[in-house]
Short mmCIF file of C-alpha atoms in Angstrom, two decimals:
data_model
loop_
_atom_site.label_atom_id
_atom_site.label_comp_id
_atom_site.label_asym_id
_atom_site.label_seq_id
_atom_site.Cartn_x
_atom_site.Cartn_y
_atom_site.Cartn_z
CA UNK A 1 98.21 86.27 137.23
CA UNK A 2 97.76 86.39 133.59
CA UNK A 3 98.64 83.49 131.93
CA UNK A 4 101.20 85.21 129.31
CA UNK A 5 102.73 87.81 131.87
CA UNK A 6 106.20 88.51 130.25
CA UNK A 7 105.59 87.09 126.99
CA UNK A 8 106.36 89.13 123.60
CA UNK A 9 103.63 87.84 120.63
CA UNK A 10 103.88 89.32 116.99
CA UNK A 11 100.02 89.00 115.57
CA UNK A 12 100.41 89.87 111.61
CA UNK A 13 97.35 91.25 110.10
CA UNK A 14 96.01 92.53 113.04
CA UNK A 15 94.92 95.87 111.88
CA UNK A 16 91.15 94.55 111.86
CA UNK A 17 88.94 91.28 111.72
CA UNK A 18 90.43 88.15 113.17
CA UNK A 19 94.18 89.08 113.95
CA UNK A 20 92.75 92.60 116.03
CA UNK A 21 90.62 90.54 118.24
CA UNK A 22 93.82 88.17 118.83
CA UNK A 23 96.20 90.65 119.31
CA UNK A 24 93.62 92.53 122.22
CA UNK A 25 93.14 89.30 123.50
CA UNK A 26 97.11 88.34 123.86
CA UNK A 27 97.41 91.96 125.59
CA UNK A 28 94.38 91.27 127.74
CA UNK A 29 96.47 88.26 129.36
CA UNK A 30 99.37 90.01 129.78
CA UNK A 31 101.11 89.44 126.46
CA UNK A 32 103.39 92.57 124.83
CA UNK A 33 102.21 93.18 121.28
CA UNK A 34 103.39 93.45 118.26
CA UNK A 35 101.10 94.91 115.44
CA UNK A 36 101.33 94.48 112.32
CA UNK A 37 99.72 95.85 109.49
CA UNK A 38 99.96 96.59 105.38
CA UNK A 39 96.43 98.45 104.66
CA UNK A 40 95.11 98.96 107.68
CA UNK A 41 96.78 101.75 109.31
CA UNK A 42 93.70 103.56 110.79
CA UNK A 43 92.55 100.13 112.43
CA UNK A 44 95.83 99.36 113.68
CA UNK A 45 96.48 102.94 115.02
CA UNK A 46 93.09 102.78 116.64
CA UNK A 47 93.95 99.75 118.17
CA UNK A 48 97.56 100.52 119.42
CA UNK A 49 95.29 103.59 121.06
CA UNK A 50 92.92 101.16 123.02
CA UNK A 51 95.69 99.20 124.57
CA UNK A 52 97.83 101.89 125.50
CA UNK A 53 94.68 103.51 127.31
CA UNK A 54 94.60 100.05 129.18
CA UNK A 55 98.26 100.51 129.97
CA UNK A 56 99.36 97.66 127.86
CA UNK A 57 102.68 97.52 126.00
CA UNK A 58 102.39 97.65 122.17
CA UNK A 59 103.58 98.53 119.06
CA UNK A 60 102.32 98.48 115.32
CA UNK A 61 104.53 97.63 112.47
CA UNK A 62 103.74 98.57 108.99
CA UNK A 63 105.47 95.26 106.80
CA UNK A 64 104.18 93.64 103.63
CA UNK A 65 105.24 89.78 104.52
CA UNK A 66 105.29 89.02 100.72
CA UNK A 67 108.94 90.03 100.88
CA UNK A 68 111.10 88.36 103.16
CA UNK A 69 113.31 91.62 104.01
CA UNK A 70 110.40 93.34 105.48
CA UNK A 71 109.00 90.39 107.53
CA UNK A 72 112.88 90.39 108.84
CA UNK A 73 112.54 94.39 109.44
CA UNK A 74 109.62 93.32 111.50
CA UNK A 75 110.96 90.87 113.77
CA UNK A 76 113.80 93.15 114.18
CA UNK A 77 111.30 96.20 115.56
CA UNK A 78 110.23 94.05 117.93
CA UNK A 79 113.43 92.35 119.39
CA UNK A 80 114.61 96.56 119.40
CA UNK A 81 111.11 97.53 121.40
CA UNK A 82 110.82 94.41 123.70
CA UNK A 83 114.18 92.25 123.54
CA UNK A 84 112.59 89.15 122.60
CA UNK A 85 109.95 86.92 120.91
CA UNK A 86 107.55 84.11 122.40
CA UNK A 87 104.48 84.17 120.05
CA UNK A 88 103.80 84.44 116.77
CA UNK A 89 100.30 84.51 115.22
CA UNK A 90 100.69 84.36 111.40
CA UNK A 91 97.30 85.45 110.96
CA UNK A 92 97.76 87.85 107.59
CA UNK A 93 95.93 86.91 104.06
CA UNK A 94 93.63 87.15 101.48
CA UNK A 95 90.99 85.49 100.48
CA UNK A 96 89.96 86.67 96.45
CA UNK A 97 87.81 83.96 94.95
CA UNK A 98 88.08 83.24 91.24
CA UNK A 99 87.34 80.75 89.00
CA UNK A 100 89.68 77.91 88.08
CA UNK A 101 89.96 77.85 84.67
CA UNK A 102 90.67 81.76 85.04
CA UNK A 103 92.62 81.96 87.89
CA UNK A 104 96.49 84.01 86.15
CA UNK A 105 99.66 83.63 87.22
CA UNK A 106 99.61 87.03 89.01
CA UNK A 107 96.41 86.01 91.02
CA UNK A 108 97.88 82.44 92.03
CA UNK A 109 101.37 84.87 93.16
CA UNK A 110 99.09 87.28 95.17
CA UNK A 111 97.47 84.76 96.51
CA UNK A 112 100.21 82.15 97.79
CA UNK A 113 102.97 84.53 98.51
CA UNK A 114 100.89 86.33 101.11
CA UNK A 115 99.46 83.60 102.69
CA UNK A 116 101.86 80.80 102.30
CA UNK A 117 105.33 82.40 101.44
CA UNK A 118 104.20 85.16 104.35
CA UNK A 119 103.09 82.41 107.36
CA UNK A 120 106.69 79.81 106.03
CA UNK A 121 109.30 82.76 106.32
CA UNK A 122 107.74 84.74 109.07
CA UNK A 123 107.87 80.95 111.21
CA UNK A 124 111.37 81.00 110.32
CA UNK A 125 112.24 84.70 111.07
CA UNK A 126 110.67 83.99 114.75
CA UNK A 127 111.91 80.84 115.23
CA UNK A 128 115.40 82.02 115.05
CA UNK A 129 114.80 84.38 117.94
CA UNK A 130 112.58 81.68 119.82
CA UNK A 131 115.25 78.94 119.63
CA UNK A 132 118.11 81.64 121.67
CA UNK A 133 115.40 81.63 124.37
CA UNK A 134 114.82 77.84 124.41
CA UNK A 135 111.27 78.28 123.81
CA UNK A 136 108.32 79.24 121.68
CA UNK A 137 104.63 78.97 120.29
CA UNK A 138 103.84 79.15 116.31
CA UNK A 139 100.22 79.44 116.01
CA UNK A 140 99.00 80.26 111.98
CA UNK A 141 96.00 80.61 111.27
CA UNK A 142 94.79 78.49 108.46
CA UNK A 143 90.78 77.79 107.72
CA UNK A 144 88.38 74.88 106.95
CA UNK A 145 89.23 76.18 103.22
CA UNK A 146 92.05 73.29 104.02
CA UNK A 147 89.77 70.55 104.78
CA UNK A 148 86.41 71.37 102.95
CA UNK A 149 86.03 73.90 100.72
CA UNK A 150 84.00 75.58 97.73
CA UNK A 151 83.59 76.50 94.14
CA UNK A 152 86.04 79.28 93.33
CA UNK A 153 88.74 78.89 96.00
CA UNK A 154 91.62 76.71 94.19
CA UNK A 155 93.94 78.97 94.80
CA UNK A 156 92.92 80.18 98.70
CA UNK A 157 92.33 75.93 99.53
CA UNK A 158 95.42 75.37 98.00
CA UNK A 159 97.08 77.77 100.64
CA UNK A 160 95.05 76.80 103.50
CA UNK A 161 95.90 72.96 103.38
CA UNK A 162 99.56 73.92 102.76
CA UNK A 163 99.34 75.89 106.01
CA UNK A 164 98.36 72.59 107.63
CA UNK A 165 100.90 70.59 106.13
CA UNK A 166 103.80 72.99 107.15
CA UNK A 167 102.04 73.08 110.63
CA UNK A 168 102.96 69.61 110.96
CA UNK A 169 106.27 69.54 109.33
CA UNK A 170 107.70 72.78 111.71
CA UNK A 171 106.06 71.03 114.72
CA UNK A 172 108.58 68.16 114.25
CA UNK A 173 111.64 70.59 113.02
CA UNK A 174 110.78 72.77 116.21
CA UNK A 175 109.96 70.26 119.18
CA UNK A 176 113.50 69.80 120.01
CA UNK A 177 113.97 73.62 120.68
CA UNK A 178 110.36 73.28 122.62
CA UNK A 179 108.59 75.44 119.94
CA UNK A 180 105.13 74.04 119.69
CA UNK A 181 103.40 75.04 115.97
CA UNK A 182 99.49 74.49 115.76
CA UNK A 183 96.97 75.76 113.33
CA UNK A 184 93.53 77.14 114.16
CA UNK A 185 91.49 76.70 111.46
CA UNK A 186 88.45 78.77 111.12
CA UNK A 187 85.06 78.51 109.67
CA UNK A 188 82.85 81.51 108.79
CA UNK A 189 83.64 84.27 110.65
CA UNK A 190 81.43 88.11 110.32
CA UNK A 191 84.18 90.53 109.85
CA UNK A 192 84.35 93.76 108.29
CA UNK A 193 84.97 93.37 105.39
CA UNK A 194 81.64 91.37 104.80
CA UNK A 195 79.92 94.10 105.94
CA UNK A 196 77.71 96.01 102.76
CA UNK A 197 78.39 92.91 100.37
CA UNK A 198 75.20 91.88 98.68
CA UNK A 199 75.99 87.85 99.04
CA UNK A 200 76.94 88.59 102.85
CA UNK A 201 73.36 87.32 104.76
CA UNK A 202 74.13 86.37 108.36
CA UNK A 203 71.16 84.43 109.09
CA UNK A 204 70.92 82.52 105.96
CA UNK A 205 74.86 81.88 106.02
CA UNK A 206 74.15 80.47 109.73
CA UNK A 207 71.06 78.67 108.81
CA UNK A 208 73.62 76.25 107.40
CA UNK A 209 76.10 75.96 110.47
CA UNK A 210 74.90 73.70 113.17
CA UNK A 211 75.72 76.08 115.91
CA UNK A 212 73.08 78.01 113.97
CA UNK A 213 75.06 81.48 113.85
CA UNK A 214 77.99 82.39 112.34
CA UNK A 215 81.20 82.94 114.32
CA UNK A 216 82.70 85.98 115.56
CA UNK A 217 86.32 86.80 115.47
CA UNK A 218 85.91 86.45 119.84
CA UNK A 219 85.03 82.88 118.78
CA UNK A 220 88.86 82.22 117.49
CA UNK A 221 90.99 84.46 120.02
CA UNK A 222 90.42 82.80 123.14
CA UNK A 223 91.74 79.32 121.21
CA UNK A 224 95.16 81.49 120.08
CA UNK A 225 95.94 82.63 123.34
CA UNK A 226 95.41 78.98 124.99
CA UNK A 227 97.82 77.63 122.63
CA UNK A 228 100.28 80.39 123.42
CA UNK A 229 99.83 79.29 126.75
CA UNK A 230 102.14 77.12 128.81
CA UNK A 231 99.07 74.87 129.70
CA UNK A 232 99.32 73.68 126.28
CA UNK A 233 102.90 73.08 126.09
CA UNK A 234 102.47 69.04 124.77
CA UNK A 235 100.12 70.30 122.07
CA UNK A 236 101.79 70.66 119.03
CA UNK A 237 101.32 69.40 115.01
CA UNK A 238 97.83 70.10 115.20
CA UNK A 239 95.17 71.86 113.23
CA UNK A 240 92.22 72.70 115.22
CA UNK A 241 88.92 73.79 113.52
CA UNK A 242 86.16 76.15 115.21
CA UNK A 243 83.45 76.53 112.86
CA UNK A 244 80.08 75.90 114.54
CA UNK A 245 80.27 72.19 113.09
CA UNK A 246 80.30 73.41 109.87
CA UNK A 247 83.11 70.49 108.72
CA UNK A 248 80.81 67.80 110.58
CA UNK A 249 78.10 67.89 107.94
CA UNK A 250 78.01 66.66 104.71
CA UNK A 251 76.43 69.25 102.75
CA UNK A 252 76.50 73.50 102.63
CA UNK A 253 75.46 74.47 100.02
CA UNK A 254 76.82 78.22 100.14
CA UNK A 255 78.41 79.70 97.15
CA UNK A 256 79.96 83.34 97.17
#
């Protein structure tokens, strides 16, 4: 039987990259899914395809979680299309890079309302709906940005360790209506949008990981959907890092 047979998950960002490969793999174990998307339509439409081929249930949601009415237009398309929600995977950001000392106050809002305002109110929106069913997972996804990070990332970092911090908080907030709230915190990870930039060199980038590769958005899906899991119902608060052992060492010396 798969192990989330019944279950309804909302995976935001999940048009491509990370949050596709964790929404296919929440489907693959039995999981009804929500998409959701801002940009990317095509890979979110192409994705909705390839599950409905494999004759599982699925949706895709167009919302921009910057603004709180759409993420609640969201969770309300997917209480109307499957009468409940069990999982949410707050998976949706960006990641621009600039430099401190030039970082404007329309960068920093891009930046933190996306990934911060986004993951808090979309937690909340779910939670609401979680807490009438008496249970609930809360898995966001934050990155090693939160722990260790670079030159140029004040403002992502800055989001990323907030993530962790309100992982912690809403585990405590949550446990009495058995919600469980975890981060999984990735480290570099080949995606798409790498793909054709001139700093993006695979082997040189994993030269530097111990694992000596770097990760694959299969590397972080099968960790989601084991936290969404009821054989981790007595893990909660924490923030959970899969990154080859990049965090371990003392030194990377990588600069995009």
């Amino acid at each position: 039987m798969n192990s989330l047979a019944g279950k309804v998950a909302i995976v935001t960002g999940s048009g491509r990259g990370i949050g596709r490969e964790i929404a296919l793999e929440l489907a693959k174990q039995g999981a009804k899914v929500v998409i959701n998307y801002v940009h990317s339509e095509a890979g979110a439409m192409q994705l909705i395809a390839e599950l409905h081929d494999q004759g599982l249930p699925s949706i895709a949601v167009k919302a921009n979680l910057t603004h709180v009415d759409e993420i609640n237009r969201l969770v309300n398309k997917a209480i109307e299309a499957f009468g409940r929600i069990d999982i949410l995977v707050n998976n949706a950001a960006v990641d621009p890079t600039e430099d401190f000392f030039d970082v404007t106050e329309s960068f920093w809002e891009t930046v933190v309302h996306t990934n911060l305002k986004g993951t808090f109110f979309c937690a909340q929106a779910c939670a609401k709906e979680m807490c009438k069913t008496g249970s609930g997972r809360i898995i966001n996804i934050s990155s090693v940005h939160g722990q260790a990070t670079m030159p140029r990332y004040a403002v992502y970092a800055s989001t990323k360790g907030g993530i962790n911090a309100l992982t912690r908080q809403l585990a405590i907030d949550l446990a009495k209506h058995n919600i469980t709230v975890n981060s999984v915190a990735p480290g570099a990870i080949e995606v798409e949008k790498f793909f054709g930039q001139p700093w993006y060199k695979p082997e040189e980038i994993g030269s530097y990981i111990p694992m000596g590769r770097i990760g694959k958005p299969s590397d972080i899906a099968p960790m989601v959907a084991f936290l969404a899991s009821e054989k981790a119902s007595f893990i909660t608060g924490q923030v959970i890092t899969i990154d080859g052992g990049s965090t371990a060492k003392l030194y990377l010396p990588i600069e995009v």
